[in-house]
Short mmCIF file of C-alpha atoms and ligand atoms in Angstrom, two decimals:
data_model
loop_
_atom_site.label_atom_id
_atom_site.label_comp_id
_atom_site.label_asym_id
_atom_site.label_seq_id
_atom_site.Cartn_x
_atom_site.Cartn_y
_atom_site.Cartn_z
CA UNK O 1 -83.52 -33.86 -162.29
CA UNK O 2 -85.42 -30.87 -161.35
CA UNK O 3 -89.02 -31.43 -159.73
CA UNK O 4 -91.57 -29.70 -161.95
CA UNK O 5 -94.57 -28.06 -159.83
CA UNK O 6 -97.70 -27.05 -160.48
CA UNK O 7 -99.59 -24.44 -158.05
CA UNK O 8 -103.40 -24.51 -157.59
CA UNK O 9 -104.40 -20.92 -156.32
CA UNK O 10 -102.27 -18.09 -157.08
CA UNK O 11 -103.50 -15.75 -154.18
CA UNK O 12 -101.05 -14.10 -151.58
CA UNK O 13 -99.34 -17.50 -150.39
CA UNK O 14 -99.34 -19.24 -153.68
CA UNK O 15 -97.65 -16.63 -155.52
CA UNK O 16 -95.13 -16.20 -152.56
CA UNK O 17 -94.44 -19.92 -152.86
CA UNK O 18 -94.11 -19.98 -156.60
CA UNK O 19 -91.54 -17.01 -156.13
CA UNK O 20 -89.39 -19.11 -153.55
CA UNK O 21 -89.49 -22.16 -155.74
CA UNK O 22 -88.37 -20.34 -158.90
CA UNK O 23 -86.17 -17.80 -157.19
CA UNK O 24 -84.98 -19.08 -153.83
CA UNK O 25 -84.85 -22.76 -153.46
CA UNK O 26 -83.09 -25.61 -155.41
CA UNK O 27 -84.19 -28.68 -157.43
CA UNK O 28 -87.52 -27.53 -158.65
CA UNK O 29 -89.32 -25.09 -161.07
CA UNK O 30 -92.94 -23.92 -161.61
CA UNK O 31 -94.15 -25.28 -164.75
CA UNK O 32 -98.10 -25.00 -164.10
CA UNK O 33 -100.53 -22.74 -162.58
CA UNK O 34 -104.13 -22.52 -162.18
CA UNK O 35 -106.66 -20.34 -160.37
CA UNK O 36 -110.49 -19.69 -160.42
CA UNK O 37 -109.66 -16.32 -161.28
CA UNK O 38 -107.16 -16.46 -164.44
CA UNK O 39 -106.03 -12.89 -164.04
CA UNK O 40 -104.56 -13.97 -160.81
CA UNK O 41 -102.90 -16.68 -162.33
CA UNK O 42 -101.57 -14.54 -165.15
CA UNK O 43 -100.24 -12.12 -162.58
CA UNK O 44 -98.21 -14.67 -160.77
CA UNK O 45 -96.76 -15.91 -164.23
CA UNK O 46 -95.83 -12.67 -165.01
CA UNK O 47 -94.21 -11.93 -161.67
CA UNK O 48 -92.59 -15.02 -160.73
CA UNK O 49 -92.97 -17.90 -163.38
CA UNK O 50 -92.62 -16.81 -166.79
CA UNK O 51 -92.18 -20.52 -168.02
CA UNK O 52 -95.51 -21.77 -166.46
CA UNK O 53 -98.31 -22.86 -168.37
CA UNK O 54 -101.81 -21.70 -167.17
CA UNK O 55 -104.38 -24.21 -166.99
CA UNK O 56 -107.99 -23.88 -166.73
CA UNK O 57 -108.78 -26.12 -163.50
CA UNK O 58 -106.87 -27.74 -160.63
CA UNK O 59 -107.74 -31.03 -161.99
CA UNK O 60 -106.28 -30.44 -165.43
CA UNK O 61 -103.02 -29.08 -163.40
CA UNK O 62 -102.69 -32.28 -161.61
CA UNK O 63 -103.47 -34.56 -164.69
CA UNK O 64 -100.70 -32.53 -166.60
CA UNK O 65 -97.69 -34.56 -167.80
CA UNK O 66 -95.65 -31.33 -167.31
CA UNK O 67 -96.48 -31.49 -163.67
CA UNK O 68 -94.44 -34.06 -161.05
CA UNK O 69 -95.70 -32.62 -157.81
CA UNK O 70 -98.44 -30.25 -156.80
CA UNK O 71 -98.92 -27.30 -154.43
CA UNK O 72 -102.48 -26.39 -153.24
CA UNK O 73 -102.61 -22.85 -152.06
CA UNK O 74 -106.06 -22.42 -152.99
CA UNK O 75 -109.06 -21.13 -150.64
CA UNK O 76 -109.56 -23.67 -147.91
CA UNK O 77 -112.74 -25.40 -148.72
CA UNK O 78 -111.08 -26.44 -152.02
CA UNK O 79 -108.15 -28.21 -150.68
CA UNK O 80 -109.61 -31.87 -149.95
CA UNK O 81 -110.74 -32.12 -153.64
CA UNK O 82 -107.24 -31.25 -155.08
CA UNK O 83 -105.39 -33.32 -152.51
CA UNK O 84 -107.47 -36.32 -153.23
CA UNK O 85 -106.80 -36.08 -157.04
CA UNK O 86 -103.16 -35.55 -156.52
CA UNK O 87 -103.18 -38.83 -154.21
CA UNK O 88 -105.31 -40.54 -157.20
CA UNK O 89 -102.57 -39.41 -159.59
CA UNK O 90 -99.74 -40.56 -157.50
CA UNK O 91 -98.17 -37.12 -157.39
CA UNK O 92 -96.54 -35.60 -154.20
CA UNK O 93 -98.82 -32.80 -152.85
CA UNK O 94 -98.08 -29.85 -150.13
CA UNK O 95 -101.32 -28.60 -148.99
CA UNK O 96 -101.48 -25.15 -147.15
CA UNK O 97 -103.51 -25.49 -143.83
CA UNK O 98 -106.25 -26.68 -143.44
CA UNK O 99 -106.05 -30.08 -145.02
CA UNK O 100 -109.70 -30.17 -145.27
CA UNK O 101 -112.27 -27.86 -143.53
CA UNK O 102 -113.81 -30.74 -141.79
CA UNK O 103 -112.27 -33.69 -139.88
CA UNK O 104 -114.24 -35.94 -142.18
CA UNK O 105 -112.68 -34.55 -145.14
CA UNK O 106 -109.29 -34.70 -143.69
CA UNK O 107 -110.02 -38.48 -142.81
CA UNK O 108 -110.85 -38.96 -146.34
CA UNK O 109 -107.40 -37.90 -147.43
CA UNK O 110 -105.82 -40.17 -144.73
CA UNK O 111 -107.78 -43.20 -146.00
CA UNK O 112 -106.68 -42.17 -149.40
CA UNK O 113 -103.00 -41.95 -148.79
CA UNK O 114 -103.10 -44.97 -146.69
CA UNK O 115 -104.50 -47.20 -149.36
CA UNK O 116 -101.76 -45.66 -151.75
CA UNK O 117 -99.39 -47.22 -149.44
CA UNK O 118 -96.91 -44.37 -149.37
CA UNK O 119 -96.26 -40.48 -148.23
CA UNK O 120 -97.58 -38.36 -150.82
CA UNK O 121 -99.10 -35.30 -148.70
CA UNK O 122 -97.20 -32.73 -146.94
CA UNK O 123 -99.52 -30.17 -144.76
CA UNK O 124 -98.21 -26.48 -144.62
CA UNK O 125 -97.72 -26.41 -140.59
CA UNK O 126 -94.50 -24.25 -141.22
CA UNK O 127 -93.79 -23.68 -137.51
CA UNK O 128 -92.07 -27.17 -137.19
CA UNK O 129 -89.55 -25.62 -139.55
CA UNK O 130 -88.84 -22.41 -137.77
CA UNK O 131 -85.42 -22.25 -136.20
CA UNK O 132 -86.63 -21.00 -133.07
CA UNK O 133 -88.94 -23.78 -132.49
CA UNK O 134 -86.61 -26.21 -133.48
CA UNK O 135 -84.10 -25.19 -130.86
CA UNK O 136 -86.70 -25.00 -128.29
CA UNK O 137 -87.82 -28.66 -129.09
CA UNK O 138 -83.97 -29.85 -128.99
CA UNK O 139 -83.73 -28.02 -125.31
CA UNK O 140 -87.21 -29.45 -124.09
CA UNK O 141 -86.03 -32.95 -125.35
CA UNK O 142 -82.59 -32.93 -123.56
CA UNK O 143 -82.11 -30.25 -120.90
CA UNK O 144 -85.34 -29.57 -118.84
CA UNK O 145 -86.50 -32.85 -117.85
CA UNK O 146 -90.25 -34.01 -118.41
CA UNK O 147 -92.37 -31.17 -119.59
CA UNK O 148 -95.21 -30.42 -117.15
CA UNK O 149 -96.80 -27.28 -118.40
CA UNK O 150 -96.82 -24.80 -121.62
CA UNK O 151 -97.67 -21.29 -121.44
CA UNK O 152 -98.33 -19.64 -124.65
CA UNK O 153 -99.93 -16.66 -126.28
CA UNK O 154 -100.68 -15.97 -130.02
CA UNK O 155 -101.34 -12.10 -130.34
CA UNK O 156 -102.29 -10.23 -133.59
CA UNK O 157 -102.50 -6.44 -133.61
CA UNK O 158 -105.92 -6.38 -135.19
CA UNK O 159 -108.16 -8.56 -137.35
CA UNK O 160 -110.78 -7.65 -140.07
CA UNK O 161 -114.44 -7.47 -139.48
CA UNK O 162 -115.15 -10.91 -140.91
CA UNK O 163 -112.97 -12.60 -138.25
CA UNK O 164 -115.60 -14.20 -135.98
CA UNK O 165 -115.04 -16.29 -132.74
CA UNK O 166 -114.23 -19.68 -133.91
CA UNK O 167 -111.75 -18.45 -136.52
CA UNK O 168 -109.59 -17.74 -133.44
CA UNK O 169 -109.38 -21.78 -133.47
CA UNK O 170 -109.55 -22.68 -137.32
CA UNK O 171 -107.15 -19.55 -138.43
CA UNK O 172 -104.92 -18.86 -135.58
CA UNK O 173 -104.83 -21.29 -132.62
CA UNK O 174 -104.45 -24.10 -135.52
CA UNK O 175 -100.76 -23.52 -135.73
CA UNK O 176 -100.27 -23.98 -131.92
CA UNK O 177 -102.38 -26.97 -132.08
CA UNK O 178 -100.08 -28.64 -134.58
CA UNK O 179 -96.72 -27.48 -133.10
CA UNK O 180 -97.25 -28.54 -129.59
CA UNK O 181 -98.10 -32.01 -130.32
CA UNK O 182 -94.93 -32.10 -132.24
CA UNK O 183 -92.82 -30.03 -129.66
CA UNK O 184 -94.21 -32.46 -126.96
CA UNK O 185 -94.56 -35.58 -128.92
CA UNK O 186 -97.91 -35.97 -127.35
CA UNK O 187 -101.64 -35.93 -128.17
CA UNK O 188 -104.49 -33.88 -126.73
CA UNK O 189 -107.32 -35.66 -124.41
CA UNK O 190 -109.30 -32.58 -123.84
CA UNK O 191 -109.96 -29.03 -124.63
CA UNK O 192 -111.43 -26.07 -122.46
CA UNK O 193 -111.97 -22.44 -123.31
CA UNK O 194 -112.64 -19.60 -121.09
CA UNK O 195 -113.13 -15.83 -122.03
CA UNK O 196 -111.86 -13.06 -119.94
CA UNK O 197 -113.38 -9.43 -119.92
CA UNK O 198 -113.87 -8.75 -123.64
CA UNK O 199 -111.67 -5.96 -125.28
CA UNK O 200 -113.26 -3.08 -126.32
CA UNK O 201 -111.48 -3.38 -129.69
CA UNK O 202 -113.22 -6.62 -130.46
CA UNK O 203 -115.79 -6.91 -133.23
CA UNK O 204 -119.45 -7.58 -132.46
CA UNK O 205 -119.07 -11.18 -133.57
CA UNK O 206 -115.80 -11.90 -131.94
CA UNK O 207 -115.21 -12.68 -128.15
CA UNK O 208 -111.57 -11.49 -127.84
CA UNK O 209 -109.39 -12.44 -125.94
CA UNK O 210 -109.68 -16.04 -125.04
CA UNK O 211 -107.94 -18.73 -123.18
CA UNK O 212 -107.71 -22.22 -124.34
CA UNK O 213 -106.65 -24.73 -122.08
CA UNK O 214 -105.31 -28.13 -123.38
CA UNK O 215 -104.61 -31.30 -121.61
CA UNK O 216 -102.20 -34.10 -123.23
CA UNK O 217 -102.30 -37.87 -123.11
CA UNK O 218 -98.96 -37.65 -120.96
CA UNK O 219 -100.57 -35.14 -118.44
CA UNK O 220 -98.87 -31.69 -119.82
CA UNK O 221 -101.14 -28.70 -119.14
CA UNK O 222 -101.16 -26.16 -121.87
CA UNK O 223 -102.73 -22.44 -121.54
CA UNK O 224 -102.81 -20.40 -124.91
CA UNK O 225 -103.96 -16.76 -124.85
CA UNK O 226 -105.23 -16.02 -128.31
CA UNK O 227 -105.62 -12.05 -128.38
CA UNK O 228 -106.27 -10.94 -131.80
CA UNK O 229 -106.85 -7.26 -131.23
CA UNK O 230 -103.99 -6.81 -128.88
CA UNK O 231 -102.85 -3.62 -130.60
CA UNK O 232 -99.34 -3.67 -130.03
CA UNK O 233 -98.16 -6.25 -132.41
CA UNK O 234 -97.83 -9.58 -133.72
CA UNK O 235 -96.38 -11.68 -130.77
CA UNK O 236 -95.96 -15.52 -130.48
CA UNK O 237 -94.86 -16.71 -126.80
CA UNK O 238 -94.10 -20.21 -125.77
CA UNK O 239 -92.68 -21.40 -122.38
CA UNK O 240 -92.41 -24.91 -121.64
CA UNK O 241 -92.00 -25.79 -117.75
CA UNK O 242 -90.18 -28.78 -117.00
CA UNK O 243 -89.10 -30.67 -114.05
CA UNK O 244 -85.62 -29.50 -113.99
CA UNK O 245 -86.18 -25.96 -115.68
CA UNK O 246 -88.03 -23.58 -118.39
CA UNK O 247 -87.15 -23.16 -121.96
CA UNK O 248 -88.56 -20.39 -124.03
CA UNK O 249 -89.22 -19.55 -127.60
CA UNK O 250 -86.63 -16.98 -128.69
CA UNK O 251 -87.84 -13.44 -129.71
CA UNK O 252 -87.47 -12.74 -133.23
CA UNK O 253 -84.02 -10.95 -133.93
CA UNK O 254 -84.31 -7.12 -133.52
CA UNK O 255 -81.97 -4.37 -133.05
CA UNK O 256 -81.64 -3.19 -129.23
CA UNK O 257 -81.97 0.58 -129.34
CA UNK O 258 -80.76 2.69 -126.28
CA UNK O 259 -82.24 6.28 -126.77
CA UNK O 260 -83.76 9.15 -124.81
CA UNK O 261 -83.72 7.00 -121.61
CA UNK O 262 -85.13 4.15 -122.93
CA UNK O 263 -84.09 0.68 -123.83
CA UNK O 264 -85.94 -0.84 -126.71
CA UNK O 265 -86.40 -3.27 -129.31
CA UNK O 266 -89.29 -3.33 -132.12
CA UNK O 267 -91.89 -6.04 -132.10
CA UNK O 268 -93.08 -7.35 -135.44
CA UNK O 269 -96.66 -6.30 -136.72
CA UNK O 270 -97.24 -8.40 -139.84
CA UNK O 271 -97.73 -12.08 -139.21
CA UNK O 272 -96.06 -12.63 -142.63
CA UNK O 273 -92.56 -11.52 -141.23
CA UNK O 274 -92.37 -13.78 -138.25
CA UNK O 275 -92.08 -17.08 -139.96
CA UNK O 276 -90.77 -16.09 -143.32
CA UNK O 277 -87.67 -18.13 -143.27
CA UNK O 278 -89.60 -21.41 -142.26
CA UNK O 279 -91.59 -21.23 -145.57
CA UNK O 280 -88.08 -21.72 -147.20
CA UNK O 281 -87.13 -24.73 -145.33
CA UNK O 282 -90.55 -26.47 -145.57
CA UNK O 283 -90.77 -26.26 -149.10
CA UNK O 284 -87.30 -27.13 -149.73
CA UNK O 285 -88.37 -30.22 -147.73
CA UNK O 286 -91.20 -30.72 -149.83
CA UNK O 287 -89.05 -30.42 -153.08
CA UNK O 288 -86.38 -32.86 -151.67
CA UNK O 289 -88.96 -35.73 -150.84
CA UNK O 290 -90.97 -34.86 -154.16
CA UNK O 291 -87.79 -35.65 -156.24
CA UNK O 292 -87.88 -39.30 -154.47
CA UNK O 293 -91.63 -39.52 -155.40
CA UNK O 294 -92.70 -39.29 -151.69
CA UNK O 295 -93.52 -36.46 -149.11
CA UNK O 296 -91.93 -35.61 -145.69
CA UNK O 297 -92.91 -33.15 -142.65
CA UNK O 298 -96.24 -32.97 -141.15
CA UNK O 299 -98.55 -35.73 -142.63
CA UNK O 300 -102.09 -36.09 -143.64
CA UNK O 301 -102.56 -37.71 -139.98
CA UNK O 302 -101.28 -34.48 -138.44
CA UNK O 303 -103.65 -32.42 -140.56
CA UNK O 304 -106.67 -34.86 -139.59
CA UNK O 305 -105.34 -34.75 -135.47
CA UNK O 306 -105.45 -30.94 -135.95
CA UNK O 307 -109.04 -30.83 -137.63
CA UNK O 308 -110.28 -32.95 -134.67
CA UNK O 309 -108.75 -31.28 -131.86
CA UNK O 310 -109.94 -27.76 -133.52
CA UNK O 311 -113.43 -28.84 -133.51
CA UNK O 312 -113.07 -29.78 -129.84
CA UNK O 313 -111.64 -26.30 -129.30
CA UNK O 314 -114.75 -24.70 -131.04
CA UNK O 315 -117.22 -26.95 -129.08
CA UNK O 316 -115.32 -25.66 -125.85
CA UNK O 317 -115.92 -22.02 -127.20
CA UNK O 318 -119.45 -22.78 -127.57
CA UNK O 319 -119.60 -24.04 -123.80
CA UNK O 320 -117.35 -21.85 -121.95
CA UNK O 321 -115.80 -23.56 -118.88
CA UNK O 322 -116.87 -27.05 -119.76
CA UNK O 323 -114.21 -29.61 -120.74
CA UNK O 324 -114.33 -31.17 -123.87
CA UNK O 325 -112.89 -34.68 -124.33
CA UNK O 326 -110.52 -35.35 -127.44
CA UNK O 327 -110.67 -38.96 -128.66
CA UNK O 328 -108.49 -40.07 -131.61
CA UNK O 329 -109.12 -43.02 -133.70
CA UNK O 330 -106.36 -45.28 -134.29
CA UNK O 331 -103.17 -44.26 -136.06
CA UNK O 332 -102.70 -46.15 -139.39
CA UNK O 333 -99.46 -47.81 -139.85
CA UNK O 334 -98.00 -45.50 -142.71
CA UNK O 335 -97.98 -42.66 -139.97
CA UNK O 336 -96.40 -45.05 -137.34
P1 NAP U 1 -106.01 -15.76 -151.15
O1 NAP U 1 -104.94 -14.49 -151.11
O2 NAP U 1 -107.43 -15.62 -151.07
O3 NAP U 1 -105.42 -16.80 -152.26
C1 NAP U 1 -106.50 -18.07 -152.62
C2 NAP U 1 -106.49 -18.18 -154.13
O4 NAP U 1 -107.18 -19.25 -154.42
C3 NAP U 1 -107.17 -16.89 -154.87
O5 NAP U 1 -106.51 -16.49 -155.94
C4 NAP U 1 -108.52 -17.69 -155.06
O6 NAP U 1 -109.29 -16.93 -156.30
C5 NAP U 1 -108.09 -19.01 -155.50
N1 NAP U 1 -109.02 -20.08 -155.46
C6 NAP U 1 -110.31 -20.13 -154.86
N2 NAP U 1 -110.88 -21.29 -155.01
C7 NAP U 1 -110.14 -21.91 -156.03
C8 NAP U 1 -110.29 -23.12 -156.70
N3 NAP U 1 -111.57 -23.95 -156.61
N4 NAP U 1 -109.41 -23.59 -157.42
C9 NAP U 1 -108.20 -22.65 -157.93
N5 NAP U 1 -107.85 -21.59 -157.24
C10 NAP U 1 -108.90 -21.04 -156.19
O7 NAP U 1 -105.47 -16.60 -149.82
P2 NAP U 1 -104.13 -17.08 -149.19
O8 NAP U 1 -103.88 -16.20 -148.00
O9 NAP U 1 -102.95 -17.09 -150.34
O10 NAP U 1 -104.50 -18.44 -148.49
C11 NAP U 1 -104.36 -19.56 -149.19
C12 NAP U 1 -104.44 -20.82 -148.40
O11 NAP U 1 -103.21 -20.75 -147.73
C13 NAP U 1 -105.31 -20.89 -147.15
O12 NAP U 1 -105.87 -22.02 -146.95
C14 NAP U 1 -104.91 -20.37 -145.93
O13 NAP U 1 -105.35 -20.73 -144.95
C15 NAP U 1 -103.35 -20.68 -146.32
N6 NAP U 1 -102.48 -19.80 -145.80
C16 NAP U 1 -101.63 -20.36 -144.66
C17 NAP U 1 -100.49 -19.61 -144.19
C18 NAP U 1 -99.59 -20.19 -143.07
O14 NAP U 1 -98.99 -19.47 -142.42
N7 NAP U 1 -99.28 -21.53 -143.48
C19 NAP U 1 -100.38 -18.30 -144.61
C20 NAP U 1 -101.34 -17.77 -145.43
C21 NAP U 1 -102.29 -18.51 -145.86
P3 NAP U 1 -110.42 -15.74 -155.75
O15 NAP U 1 -109.53 -14.74 -154.91
O16 NAP U 1 -110.85 -15.50 -157.20
O17 NAP U 1 -111.29 -16.53 -155.18
#
C-alpha cells in the first residue's frame, strides 16, 4: 500500500521533498499540500504534485483522512505545533530541522511522543544518510581505534545580510552538532567559542569566522571552524583522529583536470548540491517506516539534544573563551 503524504510548507525544501516523493522514491505519493501562502502550494501542485489537494491549514492537513503521514517543511518557528498535532493524530511525521526553535519546545515533543509510546517523528538531519559520513562512521568504529579528536570545518562562500552571529550555530553548526553525536556515539558535556580576527567580508552583525570547541562525555575534543564568508566554496571537512590512525570525510566526487600547468578539481559552491543524494535516502527511510505506522532515523530526542547543545554554543558565543557546561536530562526509554 502506498503511503499518502501531506506536506506542510511548500517553500524550497518542501517542494523538493514533494518532487522526490512523487518522482524519485517508491512507496508513497503526495496527496495534500498546505502553505500560509496558497500560491506557493498551487505552484508546488502544478510542478510536482498534480493529484494533491490543497488544504487551508496544517491542522486540516494532519486531520485529513487522505493523509497517512506528514512532512513539516514550513518555517522553523511553526514546526512544534505541527509535530505535536501529528503525534496527537498518531501519524508519522518527518520534521525538517529544527525540531523546535527552543529546547523547551523540543522537550514537549519528546514528552508527547514518549506518552504515545512509539516512534512517530523523524528529524531532518540528513547527514546521517550521506554515503561519505556512513563510510567514515564504519571506519571510525572498526579501523582507527578509540577516537580522540575531531577537526572539522563548515564553510560557506557567502551568506545574506540577515545572517547574524547566533545563526552560525542554529542554522549552520546544527548539522555538525547532530552528526558528531551519531558518528562518535557520544554526547557533549561542554562548549566553548573563540573568535579569530574577523574577516573583512563579514557583515556588521556577524562575527566570522568562529571556532567552536566541544568536549564529549568520552573525552573526545572537537574543534569546528565555522566560516560562512570564506569566498572560495561550500566546503565540509571532518577528520577523526583515533589511537591507531586518522579517518577523513571523502571529498565530493569531482573531475580532476590537468591543464595549463595546473592540477585542479572543482569545489562546490551551493550547499544544496553537497548532500543532495542523502535527502533521497532519508525520505525513503521515512516512507518505509511510515508504511509500518512508525518512524526511523534521527529521533525527537536527537532534535532535543541538538537544541540543548545549540543553546550552550550560543551562550558560549556570548561569553567568548568561557567553557559552558552541557547537561542532558535522563533519556526516556523510547529512545534507548
Ligand atoms: P522557505 O523556502 O521559506 O519555505 C518555507 C515555507 O513555509 C514558505 O512557503 C512559507 O510561506 C511556509 N510557511 C511559513 N509558515 C507556515 C505555516 N504556519 N504553515 C504552513 N506554511 C508555512 O524555507 P525552506 O528553505 O524551504 O526551509 C524550510 C525548513 O526546512 C526550515 O526549517 C529550514 O531550516 C529547513 N531546511 C533544512 C535543510 C536541510 O539541509 N536539512 C535545508 C533547507 C531547509 P511564506 O513564504 O509565505 O512565509
